[in-house]
CSV table of C-alpha atoms and ligand atoms in Angstrom, one decimal:
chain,number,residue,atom,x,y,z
A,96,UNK,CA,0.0,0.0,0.0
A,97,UNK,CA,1.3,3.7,-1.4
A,98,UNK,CA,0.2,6.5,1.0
A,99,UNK,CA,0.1,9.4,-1.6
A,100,UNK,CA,-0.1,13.6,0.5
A,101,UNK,CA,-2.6,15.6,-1.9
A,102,UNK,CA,-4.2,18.8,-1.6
A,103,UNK,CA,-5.5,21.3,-4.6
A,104,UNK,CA,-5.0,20.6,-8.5
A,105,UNK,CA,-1.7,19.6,-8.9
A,106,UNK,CA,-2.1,16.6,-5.8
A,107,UNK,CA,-5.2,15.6,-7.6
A,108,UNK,CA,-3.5,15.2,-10.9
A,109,UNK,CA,-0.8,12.9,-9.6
A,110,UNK,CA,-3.1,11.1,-7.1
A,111,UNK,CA,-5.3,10.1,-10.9
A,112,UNK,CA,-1.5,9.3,-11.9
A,113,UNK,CA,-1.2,6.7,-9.0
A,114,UNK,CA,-4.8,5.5,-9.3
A,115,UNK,CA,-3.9,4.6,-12.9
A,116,UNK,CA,-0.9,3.1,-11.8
A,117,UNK,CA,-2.2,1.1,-8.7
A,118,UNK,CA,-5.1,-1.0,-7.9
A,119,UNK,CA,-7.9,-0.1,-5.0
A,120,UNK,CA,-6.1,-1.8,-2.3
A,121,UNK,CA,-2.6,-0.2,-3.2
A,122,UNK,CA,-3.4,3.1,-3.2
A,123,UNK,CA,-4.6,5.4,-0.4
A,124,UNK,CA,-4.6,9.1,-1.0
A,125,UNK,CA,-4.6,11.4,2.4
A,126,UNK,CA,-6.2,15.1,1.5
A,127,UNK,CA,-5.6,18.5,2.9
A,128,UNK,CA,-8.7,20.0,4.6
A,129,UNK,CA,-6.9,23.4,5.8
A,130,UNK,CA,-8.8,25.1,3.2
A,131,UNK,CA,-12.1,23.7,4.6
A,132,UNK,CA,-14.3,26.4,5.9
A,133,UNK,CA,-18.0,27.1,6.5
A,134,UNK,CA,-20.0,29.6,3.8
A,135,UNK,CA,-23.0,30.2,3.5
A,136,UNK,CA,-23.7,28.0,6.4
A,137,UNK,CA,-22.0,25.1,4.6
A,138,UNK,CA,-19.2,22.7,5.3
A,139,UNK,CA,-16.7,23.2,2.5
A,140,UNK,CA,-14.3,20.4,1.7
A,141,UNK,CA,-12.5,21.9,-1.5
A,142,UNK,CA,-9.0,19.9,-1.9
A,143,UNK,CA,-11.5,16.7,-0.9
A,144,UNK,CA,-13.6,17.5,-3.3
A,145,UNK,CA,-11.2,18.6,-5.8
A,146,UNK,CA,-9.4,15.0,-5.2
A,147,UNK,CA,-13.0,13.4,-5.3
A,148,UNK,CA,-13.6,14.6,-8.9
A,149,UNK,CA,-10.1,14.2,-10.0
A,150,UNK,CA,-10.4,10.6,-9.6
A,151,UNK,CA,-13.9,10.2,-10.5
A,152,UNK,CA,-12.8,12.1,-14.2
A,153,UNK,CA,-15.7,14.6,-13.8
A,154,UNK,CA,-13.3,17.7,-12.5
A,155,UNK,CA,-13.7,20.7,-14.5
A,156,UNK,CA,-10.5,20.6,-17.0
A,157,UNK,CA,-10.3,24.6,-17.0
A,158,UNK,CA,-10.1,25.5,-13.6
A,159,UNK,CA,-9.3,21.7,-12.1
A,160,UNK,CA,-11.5,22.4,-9.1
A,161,UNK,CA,-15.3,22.2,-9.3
A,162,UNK,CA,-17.0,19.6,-11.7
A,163,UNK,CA,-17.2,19.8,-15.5
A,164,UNK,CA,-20.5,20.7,-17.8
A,165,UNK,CA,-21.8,22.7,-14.4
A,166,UNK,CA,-24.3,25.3,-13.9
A,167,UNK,CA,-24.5,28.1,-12.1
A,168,UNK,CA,-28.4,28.9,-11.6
A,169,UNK,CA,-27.8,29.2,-7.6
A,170,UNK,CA,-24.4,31.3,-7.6
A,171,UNK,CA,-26.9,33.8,-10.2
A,172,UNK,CA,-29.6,34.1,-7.7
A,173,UNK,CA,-27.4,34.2,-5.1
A,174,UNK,CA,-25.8,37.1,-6.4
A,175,UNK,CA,-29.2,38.8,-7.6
A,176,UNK,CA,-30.2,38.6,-4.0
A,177,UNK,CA,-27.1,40.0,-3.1
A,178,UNK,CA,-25.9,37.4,-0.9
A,179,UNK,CA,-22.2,36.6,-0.8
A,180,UNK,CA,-21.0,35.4,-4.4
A,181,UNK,CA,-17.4,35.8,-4.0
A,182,UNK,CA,-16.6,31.7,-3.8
A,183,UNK,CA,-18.5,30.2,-6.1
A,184,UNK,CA,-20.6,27.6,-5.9
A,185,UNK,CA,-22.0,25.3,-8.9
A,186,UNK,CA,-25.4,23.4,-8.6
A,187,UNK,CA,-23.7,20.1,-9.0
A,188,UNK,CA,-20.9,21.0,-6.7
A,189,UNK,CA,-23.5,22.5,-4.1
A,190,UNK,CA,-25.6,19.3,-3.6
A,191,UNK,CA,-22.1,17.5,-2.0
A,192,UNK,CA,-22.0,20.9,0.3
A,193,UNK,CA,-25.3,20.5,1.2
A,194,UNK,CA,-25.2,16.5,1.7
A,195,UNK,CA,-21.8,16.7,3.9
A,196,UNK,CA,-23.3,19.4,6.2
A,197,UNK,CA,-26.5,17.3,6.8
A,198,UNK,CA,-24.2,14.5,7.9
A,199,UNK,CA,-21.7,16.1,9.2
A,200,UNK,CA,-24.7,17.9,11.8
A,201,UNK,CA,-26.0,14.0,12.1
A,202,UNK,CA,-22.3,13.3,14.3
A,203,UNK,CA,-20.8,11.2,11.0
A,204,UNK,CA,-16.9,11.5,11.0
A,205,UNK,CA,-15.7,13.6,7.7
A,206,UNK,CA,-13.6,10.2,6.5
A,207,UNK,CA,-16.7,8.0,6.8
A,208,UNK,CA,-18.8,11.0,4.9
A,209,UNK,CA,-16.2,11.2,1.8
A,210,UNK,CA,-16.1,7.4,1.8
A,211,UNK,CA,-19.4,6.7,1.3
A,212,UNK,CA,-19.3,9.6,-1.6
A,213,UNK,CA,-16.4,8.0,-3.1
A,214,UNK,CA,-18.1,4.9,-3.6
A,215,UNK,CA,-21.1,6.9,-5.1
A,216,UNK,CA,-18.7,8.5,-7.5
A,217,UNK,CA,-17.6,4.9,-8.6
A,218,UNK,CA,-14.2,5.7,-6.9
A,219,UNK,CA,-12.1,2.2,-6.2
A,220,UNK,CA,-8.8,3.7,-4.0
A,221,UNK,CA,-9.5,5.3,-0.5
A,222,UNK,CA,-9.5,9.2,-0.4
A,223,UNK,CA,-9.0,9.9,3.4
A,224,UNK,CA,-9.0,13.2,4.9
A,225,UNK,CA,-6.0,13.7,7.2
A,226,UNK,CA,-8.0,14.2,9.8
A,227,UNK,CA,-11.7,14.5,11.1
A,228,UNK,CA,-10.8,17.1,13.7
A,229,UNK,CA,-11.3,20.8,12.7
A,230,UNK,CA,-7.4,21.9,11.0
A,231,UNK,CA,-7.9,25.3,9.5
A,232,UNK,CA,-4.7,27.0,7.8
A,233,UNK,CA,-4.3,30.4,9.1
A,234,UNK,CA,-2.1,33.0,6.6
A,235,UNK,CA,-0.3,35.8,8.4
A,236,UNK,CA,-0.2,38.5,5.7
A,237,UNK,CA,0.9,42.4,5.2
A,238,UNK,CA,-3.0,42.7,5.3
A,239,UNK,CA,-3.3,40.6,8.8
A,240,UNK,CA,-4.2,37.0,9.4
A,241,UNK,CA,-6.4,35.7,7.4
A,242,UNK,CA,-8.8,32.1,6.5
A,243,UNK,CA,-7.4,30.3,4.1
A,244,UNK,CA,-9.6,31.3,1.4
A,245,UNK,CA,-10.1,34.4,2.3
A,246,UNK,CA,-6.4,35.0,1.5
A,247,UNK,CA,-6.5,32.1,-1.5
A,248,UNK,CA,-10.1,32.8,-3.6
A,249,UNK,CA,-11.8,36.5,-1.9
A,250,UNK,CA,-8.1,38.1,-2.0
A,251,UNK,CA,-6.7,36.2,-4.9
A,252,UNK,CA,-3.2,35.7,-3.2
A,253,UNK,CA,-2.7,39.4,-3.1
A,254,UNK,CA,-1.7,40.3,0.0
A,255,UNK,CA,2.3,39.1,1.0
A,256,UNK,CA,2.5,36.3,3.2
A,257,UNK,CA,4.5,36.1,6.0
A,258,UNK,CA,3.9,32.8,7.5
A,259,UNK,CA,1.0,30.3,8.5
A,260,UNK,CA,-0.6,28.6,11.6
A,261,UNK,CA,-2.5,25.8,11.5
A,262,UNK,CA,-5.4,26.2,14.2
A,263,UNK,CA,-6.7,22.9,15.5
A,264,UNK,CA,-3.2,20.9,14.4
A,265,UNK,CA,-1.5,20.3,18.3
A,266,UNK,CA,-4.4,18.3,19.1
A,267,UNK,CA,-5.4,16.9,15.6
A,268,UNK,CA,-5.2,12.6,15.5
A,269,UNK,CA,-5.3,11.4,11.8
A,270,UNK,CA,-8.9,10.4,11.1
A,271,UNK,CA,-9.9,6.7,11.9
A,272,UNK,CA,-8.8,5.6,8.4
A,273,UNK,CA,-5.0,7.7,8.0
A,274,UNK,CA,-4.5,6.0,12.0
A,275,UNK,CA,-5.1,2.4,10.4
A,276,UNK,CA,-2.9,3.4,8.0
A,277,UNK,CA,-0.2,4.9,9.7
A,278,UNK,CA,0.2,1.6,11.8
A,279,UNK,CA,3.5,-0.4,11.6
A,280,UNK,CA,3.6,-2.3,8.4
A,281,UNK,CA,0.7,-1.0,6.8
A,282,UNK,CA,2.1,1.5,4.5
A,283,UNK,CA,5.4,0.8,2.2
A,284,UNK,CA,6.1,4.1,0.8
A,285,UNK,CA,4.8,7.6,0.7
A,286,UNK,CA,4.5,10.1,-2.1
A,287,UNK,CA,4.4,14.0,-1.7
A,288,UNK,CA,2.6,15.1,-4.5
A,289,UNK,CA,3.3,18.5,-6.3
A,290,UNK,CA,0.5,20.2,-3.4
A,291,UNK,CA,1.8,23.7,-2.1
A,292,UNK,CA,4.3,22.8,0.2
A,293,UNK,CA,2.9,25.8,2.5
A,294,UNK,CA,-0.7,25.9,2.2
A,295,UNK,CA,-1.7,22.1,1.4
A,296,UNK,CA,1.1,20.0,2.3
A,297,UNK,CA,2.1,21.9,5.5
A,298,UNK,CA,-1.1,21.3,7.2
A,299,UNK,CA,-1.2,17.8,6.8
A,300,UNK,CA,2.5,17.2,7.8
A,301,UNK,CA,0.9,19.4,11.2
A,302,UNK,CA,-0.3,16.2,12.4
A,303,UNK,CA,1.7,14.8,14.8
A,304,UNK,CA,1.5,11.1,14.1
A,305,UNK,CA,2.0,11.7,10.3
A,306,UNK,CA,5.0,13.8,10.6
A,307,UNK,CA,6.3,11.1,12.3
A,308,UNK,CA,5.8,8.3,10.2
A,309,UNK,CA,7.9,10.6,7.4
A,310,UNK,CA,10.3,11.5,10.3
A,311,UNK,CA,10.9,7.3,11.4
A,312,UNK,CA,12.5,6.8,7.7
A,313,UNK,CA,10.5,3.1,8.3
A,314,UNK,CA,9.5,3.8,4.6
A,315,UNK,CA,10.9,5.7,1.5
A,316,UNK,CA,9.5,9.2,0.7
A,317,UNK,CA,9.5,10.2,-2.7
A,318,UNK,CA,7.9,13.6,-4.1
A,319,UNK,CA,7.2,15.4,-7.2
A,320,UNK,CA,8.2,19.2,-7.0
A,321,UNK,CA,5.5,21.5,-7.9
A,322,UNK,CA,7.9,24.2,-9.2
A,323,UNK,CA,9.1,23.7,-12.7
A,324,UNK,CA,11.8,26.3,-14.3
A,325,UNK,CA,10.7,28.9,-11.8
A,326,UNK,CA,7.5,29.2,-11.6
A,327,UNK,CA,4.2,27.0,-9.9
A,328,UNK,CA,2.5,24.5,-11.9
A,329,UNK,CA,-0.6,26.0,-10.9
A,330,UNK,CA,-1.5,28.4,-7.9
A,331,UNK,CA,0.8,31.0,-5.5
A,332,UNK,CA,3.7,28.5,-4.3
A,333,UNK,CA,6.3,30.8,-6.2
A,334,UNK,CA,5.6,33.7,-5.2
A,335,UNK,CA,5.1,32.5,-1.9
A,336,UNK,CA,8.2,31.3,-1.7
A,337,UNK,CA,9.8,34.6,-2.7
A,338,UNK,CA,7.8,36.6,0.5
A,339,UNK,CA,9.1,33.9,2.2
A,340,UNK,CA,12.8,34.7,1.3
A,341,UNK,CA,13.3,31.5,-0.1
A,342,UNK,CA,14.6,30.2,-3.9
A,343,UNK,CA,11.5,30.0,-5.9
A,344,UNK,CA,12.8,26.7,-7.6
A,345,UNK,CA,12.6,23.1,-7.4
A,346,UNK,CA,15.8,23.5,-5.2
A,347,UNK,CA,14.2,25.6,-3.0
A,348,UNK,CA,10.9,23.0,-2.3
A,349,UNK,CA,13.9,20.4,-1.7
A,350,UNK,CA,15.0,22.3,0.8
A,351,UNK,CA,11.9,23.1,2.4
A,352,UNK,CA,11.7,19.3,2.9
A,353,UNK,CA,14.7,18.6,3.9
A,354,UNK,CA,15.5,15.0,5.4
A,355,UNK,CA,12.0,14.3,4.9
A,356,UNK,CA,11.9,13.4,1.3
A,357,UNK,CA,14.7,10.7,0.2
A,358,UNK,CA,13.5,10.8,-3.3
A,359,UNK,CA,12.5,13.6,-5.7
A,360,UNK,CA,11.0,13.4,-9.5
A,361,UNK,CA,12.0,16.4,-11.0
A,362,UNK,CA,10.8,18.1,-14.4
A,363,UNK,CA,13.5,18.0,-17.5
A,364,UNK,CA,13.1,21.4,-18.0
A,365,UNK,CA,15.2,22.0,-14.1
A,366,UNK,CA,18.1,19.0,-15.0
A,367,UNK,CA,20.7,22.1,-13.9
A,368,UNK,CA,19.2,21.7,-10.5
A,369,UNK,CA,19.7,18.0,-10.3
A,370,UNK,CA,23.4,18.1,-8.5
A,371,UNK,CA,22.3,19.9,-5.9
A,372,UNK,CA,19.3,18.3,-5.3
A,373,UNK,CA,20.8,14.7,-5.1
A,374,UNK,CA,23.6,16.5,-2.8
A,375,UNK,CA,21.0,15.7,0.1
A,376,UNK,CA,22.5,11.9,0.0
A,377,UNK,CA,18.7,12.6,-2.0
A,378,UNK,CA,17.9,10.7,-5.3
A,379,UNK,CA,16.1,12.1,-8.4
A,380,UNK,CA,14.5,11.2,-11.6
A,381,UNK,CA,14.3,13.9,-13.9
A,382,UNK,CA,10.9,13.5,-16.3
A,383,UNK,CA,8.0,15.6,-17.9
A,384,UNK,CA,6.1,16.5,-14.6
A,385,UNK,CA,3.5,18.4,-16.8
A,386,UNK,CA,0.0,16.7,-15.5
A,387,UNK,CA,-1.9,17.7,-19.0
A,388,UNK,CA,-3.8,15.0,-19.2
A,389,UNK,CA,-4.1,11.6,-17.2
A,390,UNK,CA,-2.0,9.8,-19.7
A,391,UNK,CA,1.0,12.8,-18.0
A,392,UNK,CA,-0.2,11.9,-14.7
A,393,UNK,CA,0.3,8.2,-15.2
A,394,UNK,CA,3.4,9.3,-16.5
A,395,UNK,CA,4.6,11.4,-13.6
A,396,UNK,CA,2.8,8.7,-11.1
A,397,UNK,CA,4.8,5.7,-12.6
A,398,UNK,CA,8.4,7.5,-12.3
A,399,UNK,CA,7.9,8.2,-8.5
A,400,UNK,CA,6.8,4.7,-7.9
A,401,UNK,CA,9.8,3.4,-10.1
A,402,UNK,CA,11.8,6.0,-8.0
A,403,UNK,CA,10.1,5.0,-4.6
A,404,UNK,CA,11.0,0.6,-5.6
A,405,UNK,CA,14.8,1.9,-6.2
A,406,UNK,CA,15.5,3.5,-3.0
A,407,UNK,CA,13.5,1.0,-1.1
A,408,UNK,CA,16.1,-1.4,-2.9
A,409,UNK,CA,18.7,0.1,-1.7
A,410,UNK,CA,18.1,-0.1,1.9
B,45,FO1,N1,-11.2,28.7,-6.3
B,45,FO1,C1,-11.3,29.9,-6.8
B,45,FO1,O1,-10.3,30.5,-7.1
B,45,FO1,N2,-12.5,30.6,-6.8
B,45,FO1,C2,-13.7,30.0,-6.4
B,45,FO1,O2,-14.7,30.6,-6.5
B,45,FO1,C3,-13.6,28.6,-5.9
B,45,FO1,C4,-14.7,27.9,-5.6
B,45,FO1,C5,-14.6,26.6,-5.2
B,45,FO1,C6,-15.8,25.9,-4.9
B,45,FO1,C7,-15.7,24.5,-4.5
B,45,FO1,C8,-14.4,23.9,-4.4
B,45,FO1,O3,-14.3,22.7,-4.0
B,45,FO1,C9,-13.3,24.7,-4.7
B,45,FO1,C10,-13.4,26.0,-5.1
B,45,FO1,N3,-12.2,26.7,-5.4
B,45,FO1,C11,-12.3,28.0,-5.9
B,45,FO1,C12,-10.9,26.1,-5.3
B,45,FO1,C13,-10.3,26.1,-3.9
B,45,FO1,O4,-10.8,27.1,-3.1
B,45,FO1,C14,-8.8,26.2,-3.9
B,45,FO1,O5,-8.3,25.8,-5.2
B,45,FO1,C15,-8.3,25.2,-2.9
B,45,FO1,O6,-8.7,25.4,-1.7
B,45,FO1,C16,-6.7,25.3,-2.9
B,45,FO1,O7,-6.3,24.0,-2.9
């Protein structure tokens, strides 16, 4: 069993990658949910429900979040009635808001909740939320602290970061499902997958007893960086990194991680970078990391498994 670390577009593309690659009981995918929030008196799951579609093959290709062919008859009313449009809302997407907040209000735990959607949606590998306690990502900006998606969505990464706290993460267990998981034996490798190391990796590397399963070196680490020449595959991580004061480069996620990642799949376009990323007694494959489509994400997915079987070879 692979234990893949996903949250937002680019986790989703590789965690399709890996569900390609793997069968159901290989393959367990752990999601950031320190972009969950309540709107409009709603429990929000987005990098769940981002994975959820992902793997389910009905995400919206243009923005990679939200489902395709949706419709926006509520979000226009909404508006019309001047209620708050800012994070928006389709009518497919609402009806899993709406579901998850009724259960959620009945006492079910968040994992069992997106299991039992996951098997709706035809899904065959488990999609776990890291945990089922409340783990909201905090970003201390020139503009104050602020939610997570009130800094990410309402102030489109505007304002300059300055660091993060994760509220709820000192007493945050992995949810029933990650804990089974997390057991001795259970897992034989993990993946990082190209997630913003800050805002959706970060939070799930908060809790304690998963940290420490990266920390025990029991099992190989392998990720895929989510900067390629420079910039971020998708979202803020670059210029993140920059108010941060670090490299905006795939050597500068490497870094970041330290010890924690023995293995790192690089894009072709960074090879320059590949000396001093393996100078971390790390190794690397260098590959097209571009997630296009999920023939790219198989791609991607197969050379950090190939990556992860090497250095578990070695030891
Ligand atoms: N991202 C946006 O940039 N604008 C939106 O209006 C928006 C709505 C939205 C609704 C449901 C959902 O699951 C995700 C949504 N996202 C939206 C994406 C999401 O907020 C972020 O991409 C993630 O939180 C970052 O991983």
């Amino acid at each position: 069993m692979i234990l893949a670390l996903a949250g937002g577009v680019g986790g989703a593309r590789l965690a399709c990658g890996l569900a390609l690659a793997l069968a159901p009981g290989e393959l367990a995918v752990a999601v950031n949910v320190g972009d969950d929030f309540e709107h409009l008196g709603l429990s929000i799951s987005p990098d769940l429900d981002t994975v959820m579609y992902t793997l389910a093959g009905i995400q919206n290709p243009e923005t990679g979040w939200g489902r395709a062919g949706e419709t926006w008859h509520f979000m226009e009313t909404l508006a019309r009635l001047g209620g708050d449009s800012w994070f928006r809302l389709g009518d497919h997407d609402l009806a899993v808001h709406v579901e998850r907040t009724r259960r959620l209000r009945g006492g079910e735990a968040l994992s069992a909740i997106t299991s039992s959607f996951c098997a709706r949606l035809g899904i065959a590998h488990a999609v776990v939320p890291v945990t089922d306690a409340p783990l909201r990502t905090m970003v201390n900006t020139d503009a104050g602290e602020l939610c997570f998606q009130d800094y990410f969505v309402r102030r489109r990464c505007e304002p300059m970061v300055t660091g993060f706290r994760f509220e709820g993460a000192d007493t945050a267990g992995p949810s029933a499902p990650l804990a089974r998981l997390l057991e001795p034996g259970a897992i034989q490798g993990v993946v990082i997958c190209p997630s913003n190391p800050w805002l959706s990796v970060a939070p799930m590397l908060a809790v304690a007893r998963l940290r420490a399963l990266l920390e025990s070196k029991r099992v190989p680490v392998v990720a895929v960086s989510p900067i390629v020449a420079g910039n971020a595959v998708k979202g803020p991580a670059a210029k993140i990194m920059r108010e941060l004061g670090i490299e905006a480069s795939a050597l500068g996620v490497a870094r970041h991680y330290g010890t924690l990642v023995d293995g790192w799949v690089i894009d072709t376009q960074d090879a320059a970078l590949e000396p001093a990323i393996a100078s971390g007694a790390r190794s690397v494959a260098l590959t097209d990391t571009m997630m296009i489509s999920p023939d790219k994400s198989l791609h991607a997915a197969s050379e950090a498994l190939s990556l992860m079987r090497r250095i578990a070879g070695t030891r």
